[in-house]
Amino acid sequence: MRILVQKFGGSSLSTQEFRYRAIYHIEKALAEGYSLVVVVSAMGRSGDPYATDTLLDLIRSNSDHLPKRETDMLLHTGEIISACVLCSMLQERGIISTVLSGGQANIITTDDFTNAQILSIEGQRIKQELGAGKVVIVPGFQGRTENWEITTLGRGGSDTTATALGVALQAEMVDIFTDVNGIMTADPRLVSEARQLDAVTYTEICNMAHLGAKVIHPRAVEIAMQTNVPIRVRSTFSDDPGTLVTSLTEMSSKQANVTDRLVVGIAHVSSITQIKVQAKEGQYDTQMVFKAMANHGISVDFIDVNPSGVAYTVHDQMASRAGGILTEMGYEPQLMHHCAKVSVIGAGIAGVPGVMAQIVEALTTEDIQILQSADSHTTIWVLVPEVDMVRAVRALHQQFQLHLSR
């Protein structure tokens, strides 16, 4: 069988008109000879009746006392409803389909309720249904433990379900349908010249997703990368082929100029506080700072350790708590609130001199202060004041001529 996995997000299923657009893509794939597995999210977004956030609000309105196991029992129903509604609409159009819950599809997970990890997928049941000529609809975001307890996979769980099924079933492709045409060089709400990319590598899109781009969850990409299953990020509302996510080797074989592409995109994250802690006199071991953050459940990022102390960032909402903890430990932390992390991403950065010089030039020309920087072989990060974030993203987008990218 030529198996294709299609995943439709909540915004693609929120109205009957939108669901018919999803069915259009299903019918088109069937006409192309694919055996089809369709993964669905809960319909709509926060405020819509069956959206995940709406279900969570039901719990919060009751003082948030529901245990995590029972929370998963509630949350997984949104995707079940979505799957059954789509199944009914397909049957009406003469398309034989069946719904398999995450458990029935044998998506086996850990018992970390509300944030479970997939351990294995036994795909025989799905293949049997595909062999009988059915479209198999699998509610995303859910699975089961070995003891048949219902679990959910946390944020981005439907993307993860789709790519994990793609790997388990050796699918030809995984299509992630959303409300945008593909992956952009920057947030088009900030940069009017942002361009859609024809193709990106797994590593590039993982970095973009981790660093602020929200088109696809990085965990889903990492799963697909393990066995090189291609992903396409596409719009439910057009026939645009979208953005192909694949390996650098596959891209190079199809695009002769891919190795010349230095940078693919600019990502950003706002509402960040920088914390600086000076080492106490004669004491160079600052590990207690990070132990204290971990013990209090505070996630840290953008870490710089040097003999005189440490600098790192936390989300703005955790800044006061982090500062209080450090003060109680006898430190005198310096907090700079309302910062933003701006990231320059591209597989072509590795080993190329002068990229940081271009970043500094672009930001200096705009009189934007760099508060902190770091780099990896595919990404360079800079911390800037949040008031300068939009100008920084635009300046870097222009500096690397991403308005010309495809």
mmCIF file of C-alpha atoms in Angstrom:
data_model
loop_
_atom_site.group_PDB
_atom_site.id
_atom_site.type_symbol
_atom_site.label_atom_id
_atom_site.label_comp_id
_atom_site.label_asym_id
_atom_site.label_seq_id
_atom_site.Cartn_x
_atom_site.Cartn_y
_atom_site.Cartn_z
ATOM 1 C CA MET A 1 0.000 0.000 0.000
ATOM 2 C CA ARG A 2 1.003 3.588 -0.659
ATOM 3 C CA ILE A 3 0.107 5.063 2.709
ATOM 4 C CA LEU A 4 -0.396 8.786 3.258
ATOM 5 C CA VAL A 5 -1.043 10.336 6.671
ATOM 6 C CA GLN A 6 -3.038 13.575 6.714
ATOM 7 C CA LYS A 7 -3.398 15.647 9.864
ATOM 8 C CA PHE A 8 -5.990 18.396 10.200
ATOM 9 C CA GLY A 9 -5.684 20.950 12.988
ATOM 10 C CA GLY A 10 -8.507 22.390 15.029
ATOM 11 C CA SER A 11 -8.814 25.555 12.949
ATOM 12 C CA SER A 12 -9.230 23.393 9.824
ATOM 13 C CA LEU A 13 -12.203 21.576 11.364
ATOM 14 C CA SER A 14 -13.955 24.353 13.281
ATOM 15 C CA THR A 15 -16.894 24.845 10.864
ATOM 16 C CA GLN A 16 -18.804 22.610 8.480
ATOM 17 C CA GLU A 17 -17.457 24.637 5.547
ATOM 18 C CA PHE A 18 -13.883 24.058 6.724
ATOM 19 C CA ARG A 19 -14.526 20.350 7.263
ATOM 20 C CA TYR A 20 -15.663 20.057 3.653
ATOM 21 C CA ARG A 21 -12.334 21.618 2.656
ATOM 22 C CA ALA A 22 -10.601 18.849 4.617
ATOM 23 C CA ILE A 23 -12.750 16.270 2.819
ATOM 24 C CA TYR A 24 -11.689 17.806 -0.505
ATOM 25 C CA HIS A 25 -8.051 16.958 0.329
ATOM 26 C CA ILE A 26 -9.068 13.480 1.484
ATOM 27 C CA GLU A 27 -10.901 12.793 -1.781
ATOM 28 C CA LYS A 28 -7.983 14.129 -3.799
ATOM 29 C CA ALA A 29 -5.528 11.803 -2.005
ATOM 30 C CA LEU A 30 -7.814 8.812 -2.550
ATOM 31 C CA ALA A 31 -8.047 9.659 -6.242
ATOM 32 C CA GLU A 32 -4.236 9.609 -6.363
ATOM 33 C CA GLY A 33 -4.283 6.003 -5.139
ATOM 34 C CA TYR A 34 -3.265 6.467 -1.510
ATOM 35 C CA SER A 35 -4.416 4.377 1.427
ATOM 36 C CA LEU A 36 -5.303 7.094 3.873
ATOM 37 C CA VAL A 37 -4.883 7.621 7.612
ATOM 38 C CA VAL A 38 -6.428 10.886 8.827
ATOM 39 C CA VAL A 39 -5.404 12.353 12.189
ATOM 40 C CA VAL A 40 -7.642 15.056 13.648
ATOM 41 C CA SER A 41 -7.384 17.611 16.415
ATOM 42 C CA ALA A 42 -10.310 18.801 18.522
ATOM 43 C CA MET A 43 -12.525 21.185 16.576
ATOM 44 C CA GLY A 44 -11.807 24.889 16.915
ATOM 45 C CA ARG A 45 -9.841 26.875 19.445
ATOM 46 C CA SER A 46 -10.364 28.202 22.956
ATOM 47 C CA GLY A 47 -14.005 29.191 23.411
ATOM 48 C CA ASP A 48 -15.322 26.726 20.845
ATOM 49 C CA PRO A 49 -17.434 24.008 22.533
ATOM 50 C CA TYR A 50 -15.134 20.988 22.084
ATOM 51 C CA ALA A 51 -11.689 22.625 21.893
ATOM 52 C CA THR A 52 -9.063 21.344 24.328
ATOM 53 C CA ASP A 53 -8.652 24.718 26.031
ATOM 54 C CA THR A 54 -12.424 24.948 26.483
ATOM 55 C CA LEU A 55 -12.427 21.556 28.201
ATOM 56 C CA LEU A 56 -9.559 22.704 30.411
ATOM 57 C CA ASP A 57 -11.576 25.783 31.369
ATOM 58 C CA LEU A 58 -14.330 23.464 32.632
ATOM 59 C CA ILE A 59 -11.829 22.023 35.107
ATOM 60 C CA ARG A 60 -10.390 25.395 36.112
ATOM 61 C CA SER A 61 -13.857 26.742 36.845
ATOM 62 C CA ASN A 62 -14.120 23.983 39.453
ATOM 63 C CA SER A 63 -10.917 24.983 41.286
ATOM 64 C CA ASP A 64 -8.741 22.730 39.102
ATOM 65 C CA HIS A 65 -9.020 19.725 41.446
ATOM 66 C CA LEU A 66 -9.391 17.009 38.820
ATOM 67 C CA PRO A 67 -6.520 14.454 39.014
ATOM 68 C CA LYS A 68 -4.340 14.098 35.920
ATOM 69 C CA ARG A 69 -5.622 10.628 35.090
ATOM 70 C CA GLU A 70 -9.215 11.876 35.006
ATOM 71 C CA THR A 71 -8.109 15.052 33.200
ATOM 72 C CA ASP A 72 -6.907 12.871 30.332
ATOM 73 C CA MET A 73 -10.244 11.076 30.279
ATOM 74 C CA LEU A 74 -11.915 14.447 29.718
ATOM 75 C CA LEU A 75 -9.387 15.981 27.318
ATOM 76 C CA HIS A 76 -9.265 13.080 24.871
ATOM 77 C CA THR A 77 -12.989 13.456 24.134
ATOM 78 C CA GLY A 78 -12.466 16.574 21.997
ATOM 79 C CA GLU A 79 -10.564 14.600 19.358
ATOM 80 C CA ILE A 80 -13.036 11.700 19.570
ATOM 81 C CA ILE A 81 -15.901 14.080 18.758
ATOM 82 C CA SER A 82 -13.939 15.588 15.871
ATOM 83 C CA ALA A 83 -13.134 12.147 14.425
ATOM 84 C CA CYS A 84 -16.727 10.936 14.606
ATOM 85 C CA VAL A 85 -18.125 14.078 12.987
ATOM 86 C CA LEU A 86 -15.645 13.755 10.114
ATOM 87 C CA CYS A 87 -16.442 10.041 9.770
ATOM 88 C CA SER A 88 -20.154 10.857 9.435
ATOM 89 C CA MET A 89 -19.460 13.434 6.726
ATOM 90 C CA LEU A 90 -17.252 11.013 4.795
ATOM 91 C CA GLN A 91 -19.864 8.252 4.980
ATOM 92 C CA GLU A 92 -22.449 10.715 3.641
ATOM 93 C CA ARG A 93 -20.234 11.208 0.578
ATOM 94 C CA GLY A 94 -19.849 7.466 0.059
ATOM 95 C CA ILE A 95 -16.352 7.227 1.486
ATOM 96 C CA ILE A 96 -16.103 4.196 3.773
ATOM 97 C CA SER A 97 -14.280 5.179 6.941
ATOM 98 C CA THR A 98 -13.746 4.047 10.489
ATOM 99 C CA VAL A 99 -12.570 5.681 13.704
ATOM 100 C CA LEU A 100 -9.900 4.112 15.902
ATOM 101 C CA SER A 101 -9.160 5.836 19.189
ATOM 102 C CA GLY A 102 -5.535 6.205 20.181
ATOM 103 C CA GLY A 103 -5.881 3.091 22.291
ATOM 104 C CA GLN A 104 -7.606 1.094 19.557
ATOM 105 C CA ALA A 105 -4.858 2.166 17.141
ATOM 106 C CA ASN A 106 -2.388 0.667 19.641
ATOM 107 C CA ILE A 107 -0.499 3.893 20.335
ATOM 108 C CA ILE A 108 1.237 2.749 23.532
ATOM 109 C CA THR A 109 2.517 5.476 25.848
ATOM 110 C CA THR A 110 4.057 6.088 29.232
ATOM 111 C CA ASP A 111 1.712 6.724 32.160
ATOM 112 C CA ASP A 112 2.762 10.376 32.489
ATOM 113 C CA PHE A 113 -0.815 11.647 32.327
ATOM 114 C CA THR A 114 -1.394 14.927 30.393
ATOM 115 C CA ASN A 115 2.134 14.732 28.940
ATOM 116 C CA ALA A 116 2.712 11.106 27.925
ATOM 117 C CA GLN A 117 5.455 9.939 25.572
ATOM 118 C CA ILE A 118 4.847 7.384 22.819
ATOM 119 C CA LEU A 119 6.637 4.088 23.478
ATOM 120 C CA SER A 120 5.473 2.110 20.446
ATOM 121 C CA ILE A 121 2.786 1.780 17.805
ATOM 122 C CA GLU A 122 1.581 -1.612 16.622
ATOM 123 C CA GLY A 123 0.072 -0.824 13.223
ATOM 124 C CA GLN A 124 -1.560 -4.135 12.288
ATOM 125 C CA ARG A 125 -5.116 -3.037 13.158
ATOM 126 C CA ILE A 126 -4.767 0.109 11.047
ATOM 127 C CA LYS A 127 -3.326 -1.847 8.110
ATOM 128 C CA GLN A 128 -6.195 -4.321 8.270
ATOM 129 C CA GLU A 129 -8.719 -1.492 8.017
ATOM 130 C CA LEU A 130 -6.760 0.133 5.182
ATOM 131 C CA GLY A 131 -6.635 -3.220 3.407
ATOM 132 C CA ALA A 132 -10.431 -3.349 3.594
ATOM 133 C CA GLY A 133 -10.535 -0.085 1.638
ATOM 134 C CA LYS A 134 -11.416 2.196 4.530
ATOM 135 C CA VAL A 135 -10.147 5.636 5.434
ATOM 136 C CA VAL A 136 -8.866 5.259 9.005
ATOM 137 C CA ILE A 137 -9.508 8.288 11.206
ATOM 138 C CA VAL A 138 -7.363 8.452 14.342
ATOM 139 C CA PRO A 139 -8.027 11.101 17.001
ATOM 140 C CA GLY A 140 -4.731 12.873 17.638
ATOM 141 C CA PHE A 141 -3.148 13.786 20.972
ATOM 142 C CA GLN A 142 -3.999 10.498 22.679
ATOM 143 C CA GLY A 143 -2.898 6.955 23.365
ATOM 144 C CA ARG A 144 -3.048 4.327 26.069
ATOM 145 C CA THR A 145 -0.764 2.713 28.575
ATOM 146 C CA GLU A 146 -0.022 -0.999 28.519
ATOM 147 C CA ASN A 147 -2.759 -1.297 31.162
ATOM 148 C CA TRP A 148 -5.276 0.456 28.900
ATOM 149 C CA GLU A 149 -5.336 3.742 30.785
ATOM 150 C CA ILE A 150 -6.195 6.706 28.536
ATOM 151 C CA THR A 151 -3.364 9.226 28.118
ATOM 152 C CA THR A 152 -2.808 12.485 26.244
ATOM 153 C CA LEU A 153 0.445 13.654 24.695
ATOM 154 C CA GLY A 154 0.622 17.305 25.718
ATOM 155 C CA ARG A 155 0.874 20.341 23.467
ATOM 156 C CA GLY A 156 1.442 19.512 19.820
ATOM 157 C CA GLY A 157 0.175 16.010 20.478
ATOM 158 C CA SER A 158 -1.807 15.686 17.243
ATOM 159 C CA ASP A 159 1.263 16.580 15.159
ATOM 160 C CA THR A 160 3.160 13.960 17.140
ATOM 161 C CA THR A 161 0.451 11.354 16.542
ATOM 162 C CA ALA A 162 0.580 12.009 12.797
ATOM 163 C CA THR A 163 4.335 11.684 12.363
ATOM 164 C CA ALA A 164 4.565 8.715 14.739
ATOM 165 C CA LEU A 165 1.927 6.910 12.668
ATOM 166 C CA GLY A 166 3.816 7.904 9.520
ATOM 167 C CA VAL A 167 6.948 6.244 10.892
ATOM 168 C CA ALA A 168 5.144 3.131 12.200
ATOM 169 C CA LEU A 169 3.230 2.577 8.948
ATOM 170 C CA GLN A 170 6.173 3.495 6.689
ATOM 171 C CA ALA A 171 4.051 6.160 5.070
ATOM 172 C CA GLU A 172 5.140 7.835 1.863
ATOM 173 C CA MET A 173 4.416 11.270 3.338
ATOM 174 C CA VAL A 174 2.816 13.051 6.295
ATOM 175 C CA ASP A 175 0.726 16.103 5.373
ATOM 176 C CA ILE A 176 0.163 18.608 8.186
ATOM 177 C CA PHE A 177 -2.809 20.752 7.167
ATOM 178 C CA THR A 178 -3.210 24.061 8.934
ATOM 179 C CA ASP A 179 -4.505 27.582 8.225
ATOM 180 C CA VAL A 180 -1.316 28.857 6.522
ATOM 181 C CA ASN A 181 0.216 27.853 3.193
ATOM 182 C CA GLY A 182 3.520 26.711 4.627
ATOM 183 C CA ILE A 183 6.555 27.746 6.629
ATOM 184 C CA MET A 184 7.567 31.391 6.309
ATOM 185 C CA THR A 185 10.954 33.092 6.572
ATOM 186 C CA ALA A 186 9.549 35.142 9.486
ATOM 187 C CA ASP A 187 6.227 35.923 11.109
ATOM 188 C CA PRO A 188 4.302 37.716 8.333
ATOM 189 C CA ARG A 189 2.491 39.768 10.979
ATOM 190 C CA LEU A 190 5.852 41.390 11.750
ATOM 191 C CA VAL A 191 7.576 41.243 8.357
ATOM 192 C CA SER A 192 5.415 42.031 5.337
ATOM 193 C CA GLU A 193 8.183 40.786 3.005
ATOM 194 C CA ALA A 194 8.268 37.315 4.611
ATOM 195 C CA ARG A 195 8.284 34.558 1.998
ATOM 196 C CA GLN A 196 7.014 31.008 2.012
ATOM 197 C CA LEU A 197 9.786 28.416 1.866
ATOM 198 C CA ASP A 198 9.567 25.575 -0.638
ATOM 199 C CA ALA A 199 11.667 23.252 1.547
ATOM 200 C CA VAL A 200 13.504 23.176 4.871
ATOM 201 C CA THR A 201 15.511 20.520 6.678
ATOM 202 C CA TYR A 202 14.272 18.677 9.750
ATOM 203 C CA THR A 203 16.878 20.459 11.878
ATOM 204 C CA GLU A 204 15.952 23.894 10.584
ATOM 205 C CA ILE A 205 12.237 23.509 11.255
ATOM 206 C CA CYS A 206 12.911 21.968 14.680
ATOM 207 C CA ASN A 207 14.943 25.030 15.598
ATOM 208 C CA MET A 208 12.323 27.376 14.175
ATOM 209 C CA ALA A 209 9.577 25.594 16.119
ATOM 210 C CA HIS A 210 11.552 25.571 19.378
ATOM 211 C CA LEU A 211 12.363 29.264 18.935
ATOM 212 C CA GLY A 212 8.943 30.731 18.305
ATOM 213 C CA ALA A 213 7.505 29.521 14.975
ATOM 214 C CA LYS A 214 4.318 27.611 15.805
ATOM 215 C CA VAL A 215 3.403 25.883 12.528
ATOM 216 C CA ILE A 216 4.427 22.387 13.673
ATOM 217 C CA HIS A 217 5.538 20.937 17.004
ATOM 218 C CA PRO A 218 9.279 20.123 17.192
ATOM 219 C CA ARG A 219 8.649 16.749 18.841
ATOM 220 C CA ALA A 220 6.683 15.679 15.765
ATOM 221 C CA VAL A 221 9.538 16.667 13.461
ATOM 222 C CA GLU A 222 12.100 14.823 15.571
ATOM 223 C CA ILE A 223 10.073 11.610 15.276
ATOM 224 C CA ALA A 224 9.822 11.902 11.474
ATOM 225 C CA MET A 225 13.547 12.632 11.239
ATOM 226 C CA GLN A 226 14.415 9.269 12.837
ATOM 227 C CA THR A 227 13.391 7.368 9.685
ATOM 228 C CA ASN A 228 13.408 10.226 7.175
ATOM 229 C CA VAL A 229 9.639 10.343 6.599
ATOM 230 C CA PRO A 230 8.949 13.538 4.602
ATOM 231 C CA ILE A 231 6.488 16.091 5.981
ATOM 232 C CA ARG A 232 4.561 18.706 4.056
ATOM 233 C CA VAL A 233 3.121 21.712 5.896
ATOM 234 C CA ARG A 234 0.120 22.834 3.846
ATOM 235 C CA SER A 235 -3.032 24.928 3.986
ATOM 236 C CA THR A 236 -6.430 23.281 4.212
ATOM 237 C CA PHE A 237 -7.826 26.165 2.223
ATOM 238 C CA SER A 238 -5.714 25.991 -0.946
ATOM 239 C CA ASP A 239 -3.999 23.583 -3.333
ATOM 240 C CA ASP A 240 -0.592 25.089 -2.631
ATOM 241 C CA PRO A 241 1.958 22.262 -2.191
ATOM 242 C CA GLY A 242 3.211 23.977 0.964
ATOM 243 C CA THR A 243 6.642 23.505 2.499
ATOM 244 C CA LEU A 244 8.471 20.188 2.305
ATOM 245 C CA VAL A 245 10.379 19.152 5.447
ATOM 246 C CA THR A 246 13.042 16.563 4.722
ATOM 247 C CA SER A 247 16.743 15.769 5.106
ATOM 248 C CA LEU A 248 19.501 17.984 3.764
ATOM 249 C CA THR A 249 20.536 15.127 1.447
ATOM 250 C CA GLU A 250 17.058 14.896 -0.069
ATOM 251 C CA MET A 251 16.850 18.656 -0.457
ATOM 252 C CA SER A 252 20.269 18.844 -2.116
ATOM 253 C CA SER A 253 19.236 16.239 -4.682
ATOM 254 C CA LYS A 254 16.208 18.329 -5.651
ATOM 255 C CA GLN A 255 17.540 21.877 -5.263
ATOM 256 C CA ALA A 256 20.978 22.555 -6.684
ATOM 257 C CA ASN A 257 21.371 25.811 -4.762
ATOM 258 C CA VAL A 258 20.404 24.516 -1.323
ATOM 259 C CA THR A 259 23.983 24.467 -0.018
ATOM 260 C CA ASP A 260 24.286 28.174 -0.885
ATOM 261 C CA ARG A 261 21.360 29.100 1.343
ATOM 262 C CA LEU A 262 22.939 30.500 4.486
ATOM 263 C CA VAL A 263 19.823 31.386 6.526
ATOM 264 C CA VAL A 264 16.244 30.147 6.137
ATOM 265 C CA GLY A 265 14.378 32.151 8.739
ATOM 266 C CA ILE A 266 14.168 34.508 11.677
ATOM 267 C CA ALA A 267 12.216 33.374 14.751
ATOM 268 C CA HIS A 268 11.374 35.265 17.911
ATOM 269 C CA VAL A 269 10.099 34.770 21.456
ATOM 270 C CA SER A 270 8.950 37.683 23.604
ATOM 271 C CA SER A 271 8.168 38.234 27.306
ATOM 272 C CA ILE A 272 11.563 37.110 28.620
ATOM 273 C CA THR A 273 13.525 38.347 31.642
ATOM 274 C CA GLN A 274 17.320 38.251 31.772
ATOM 275 C CA ILE A 275 18.798 37.396 35.171
ATOM 276 C CA LYS A 276 22.440 38.038 36.029
ATOM 277 C CA VAL A 277 24.003 36.598 39.181
ATOM 278 C CA GLN A 278 27.489 37.550 40.282
ATOM 279 C CA ALA A 279 29.560 34.820 41.931
ATOM 280 C CA LYS A 280 30.216 35.382 45.608
ATOM 281 C CA GLU A 281 33.732 36.434 46.462
ATOM 282 C CA GLY A 282 36.142 33.499 46.180
ATOM 283 C CA GLN A 283 33.335 31.208 44.975
ATOM 284 C CA TYR A 284 33.244 30.171 41.334
ATOM 285 C CA ASP A 285 30.754 27.321 41.592
ATOM 286 C CA THR A 286 27.337 28.764 40.664
ATOM 287 C CA GLN A 287 25.606 25.421 40.164
ATOM 288 C CA MET A 288 23.416 26.151 43.178
ATOM 289 C CA VAL A 289 21.677 28.840 41.128
ATOM 290 C CA PHE A 290 20.461 26.330 38.560
ATOM 291 C CA LYS A 291 19.672 23.699 41.180
ATOM 292 C CA ALA A 292 17.454 26.229 42.949
ATOM 293 C CA MET A 293 15.632 27.063 39.715
ATOM 294 C CA ALA A 294 15.093 23.356 38.967
ATOM 295 C CA ASN A 295 13.899 22.606 42.504
ATOM 296 C CA HIS A 296 11.260 25.324 42.189
ATOM 297 C CA GLY A 297 10.121 24.229 38.718
ATOM 298 C CA ILE A 298 11.476 27.301 36.912
ATOM 299 C CA SER A 299 12.656 26.636 33.360
ATOM 300 C CA VAL A 300 15.814 28.489 32.350
ATOM 301 C CA ASP A 301 17.198 29.291 28.912
ATOM 302 C CA PHE A 302 19.959 31.223 27.154
ATOM 303 C CA ILE A 303 22.546 30.226 29.754
ATOM 304 C CA ASP A 304 25.941 31.936 29.948
ATOM 305 C CA VAL A 305 28.369 30.697 32.609
ATOM 306 C CA ASN A 306 31.660 32.509 33.209
ATOM 307 C CA PRO A 307 34.116 32.911 36.102
ATOM 308 C CA SER A 308 32.406 36.073 37.358
ATOM 309 C CA GLY A 309 28.907 34.581 37.476
ATOM 310 C CA VAL A 310 26.006 33.469 35.317
ATOM 311 C CA ALA A 311 23.395 35.007 33.077
ATOM 312 C CA TYR A 312 20.219 33.257 31.929
ATOM 313 C CA THR A 313 16.623 33.956 31.010
ATOM 314 C CA VAL A 314 13.201 32.975 32.343
ATOM 315 C CA HIS A 315 9.689 33.820 31.222
ATOM 316 C CA ASP A 316 8.522 37.197 32.507
ATOM 317 C CA GLN A 317 5.805 35.629 34.659
ATOM 318 C CA MET A 318 8.425 33.604 36.571
ATOM 319 C CA ALA A 319 10.908 36.464 37.016
ATOM 320 C CA SER A 320 9.755 37.815 40.381
ATOM 321 C CA ARG A 321 9.678 34.338 41.883
ATOM 322 C CA ALA A 322 13.154 33.543 40.538
ATOM 323 C CA GLY A 323 14.526 36.824 41.850
ATOM 324 C CA GLY A 324 13.057 36.184 45.296
ATOM 325 C CA ILE A 325 14.609 32.716 45.479
ATOM 326 C CA LEU A 326 18.039 34.078 44.566
ATOM 327 C CA THR A 327 17.762 36.879 47.120
ATOM 328 C CA GLU A 328 16.908 34.373 49.845
ATOM 329 C CA MET A 329 20.084 32.494 48.864
ATOM 330 C CA GLY A 330 22.165 35.590 49.540
ATOM 331 C CA TYR A 331 22.697 36.669 45.939
ATOM 332 C CA GLU A 332 21.950 40.101 44.520
ATOM 333 C CA PRO A 333 20.381 39.236 41.166
ATOM 334 C CA GLN A 334 20.055 41.814 38.401
ATOM 335 C CA LEU A 335 16.788 41.429 36.509
ATOM 336 C CA MET A 336 16.074 42.983 33.133
ATOM 337 C CA HIS A 337 12.415 42.479 32.324
ATOM 338 C CA HIS A 338 10.678 42.566 28.944
ATOM 339 C CA CYS A 339 13.364 41.180 26.682
ATOM 340 C CA ALA A 340 13.016 39.140 23.488
ATOM 341 C CA LYS A 341 15.017 36.305 21.980
ATOM 342 C CA VAL A 342 15.580 36.680 18.238
ATOM 343 C CA SER A 343 17.057 33.710 16.372
ATOM 344 C CA VAL A 344 18.797 33.448 13.010
ATOM 345 C CA ILE A 345 18.361 29.878 11.714
ATOM 346 C CA GLY A 346 19.921 27.976 8.846
ATOM 347 C CA ALA A 347 21.758 24.723 8.201
ATOM 348 C CA GLY A 348 24.143 26.739 6.047
ATOM 349 C CA ILE A 349 25.469 28.647 9.058
ATOM 350 C CA ALA A 350 27.683 25.750 10.171
ATOM 351 C CA GLY A 351 31.345 26.561 9.677
ATOM 352 C CA VAL A 352 30.717 29.803 7.776
ATOM 353 C CA PRO A 353 32.648 32.804 9.134
ATOM 354 C CA GLY A 354 31.123 36.254 9.362
ATOM 355 C CA VAL A 355 27.509 35.413 10.177
ATOM 356 C CA MET A 356 27.695 36.955 13.649
ATOM 357 C CA ALA A 357 29.386 40.009 12.142
ATOM 358 C CA GLN A 358 26.396 40.456 9.833
ATOM 359 C CA ILE A 359 23.994 40.166 12.757
ATOM 360 C CA VAL A 360 25.902 42.752 14.785
ATOM 361 C CA GLU A 361 26.077 45.075 11.776
ATOM 362 C CA ALA A 362 22.337 44.854 11.129
ATOM 363 C CA LEU A 363 21.362 45.496 14.746
ATOM 364 C CA THR A 364 23.962 48.193 15.346
ATOM 365 C CA THR A 365 22.756 50.072 12.280
ATOM 366 C CA GLU A 366 19.285 50.083 13.860
ATOM 367 C CA ASP A 367 20.753 51.144 17.234
ATOM 368 C CA ILE A 368 19.500 47.916 18.865
ATOM 369 C CA GLN A 369 21.428 46.745 21.923
ATOM 370 C CA ILE A 370 22.494 43.085 22.074
ATOM 371 C CA LEU A 371 22.133 42.022 25.704
ATOM 372 C CA GLN A 372 23.418 38.477 25.263
ATOM 373 C CA SER A 373 24.218 36.050 22.439
ATOM 374 C CA ALA A 374 24.833 32.350 21.866
ATOM 375 C CA ASP A 375 25.178 30.020 18.916
ATOM 376 C CA SER A 376 25.053 26.430 17.699
ATOM 377 C CA HIS A 377 26.029 24.964 14.354
ATOM 378 C CA THR A 378 22.636 25.905 12.859
ATOM 379 C CA THR A 379 21.380 28.842 14.945
ATOM 380 C CA ILE A 380 22.580 32.146 16.410
ATOM 381 C CA TRP A 381 20.488 33.703 19.177
ATOM 382 C CA VAL A 382 20.535 37.305 20.381
ATOM 383 C CA LEU A 383 18.702 38.802 23.347
ATOM 384 C CA VAL A 384 17.372 42.312 22.773
ATOM 385 C CA PRO A 385 14.973 44.678 24.580
ATOM 386 C CA GLU A 386 11.423 43.671 23.734
ATOM 387 C CA VAL A 387 10.609 47.179 22.487
ATOM 388 C CA ASP A 388 13.200 46.578 19.750
ATOM 389 C CA MET A 389 12.080 43.050 18.817
ATOM 390 C CA VAL A 390 10.080 43.894 15.697
ATOM 391 C CA ARG A 391 12.803 46.159 14.346
ATOM 392 C CA ALA A 392 15.395 43.463 15.077
ATOM 393 C CA VAL A 393 13.425 40.773 13.210
ATOM 394 C CA ARG A 394 12.916 43.077 10.234
ATOM 395 C CA ALA A 395 16.559 44.202 10.181
ATOM 396 C CA LEU A 396 17.867 40.628 10.206
ATOM 397 C CA HIS A 397 15.341 39.507 7.608
ATOM 398 C CA GLN A 398 16.618 42.291 5.349
ATOM 399 C CA GLN A 399 20.294 41.677 6.177
ATOM 400 C CA PHE A 400 20.133 38.067 4.988
ATOM 401 C CA GLN A 401 17.881 38.951 2.028
ATOM 402 C CA LEU A 402 15.215 36.473 3.052
ATOM 403 C CA HIS A 403 12.630 38.341 0.984
ATOM 404 C CA LEU A 404 14.300 36.585 -1.952
ATOM 405 C CA SER A 405 14.147 33.110 -0.364
ATOM 406 C CA ARG A 406 12.171 30.119 -1.581
#
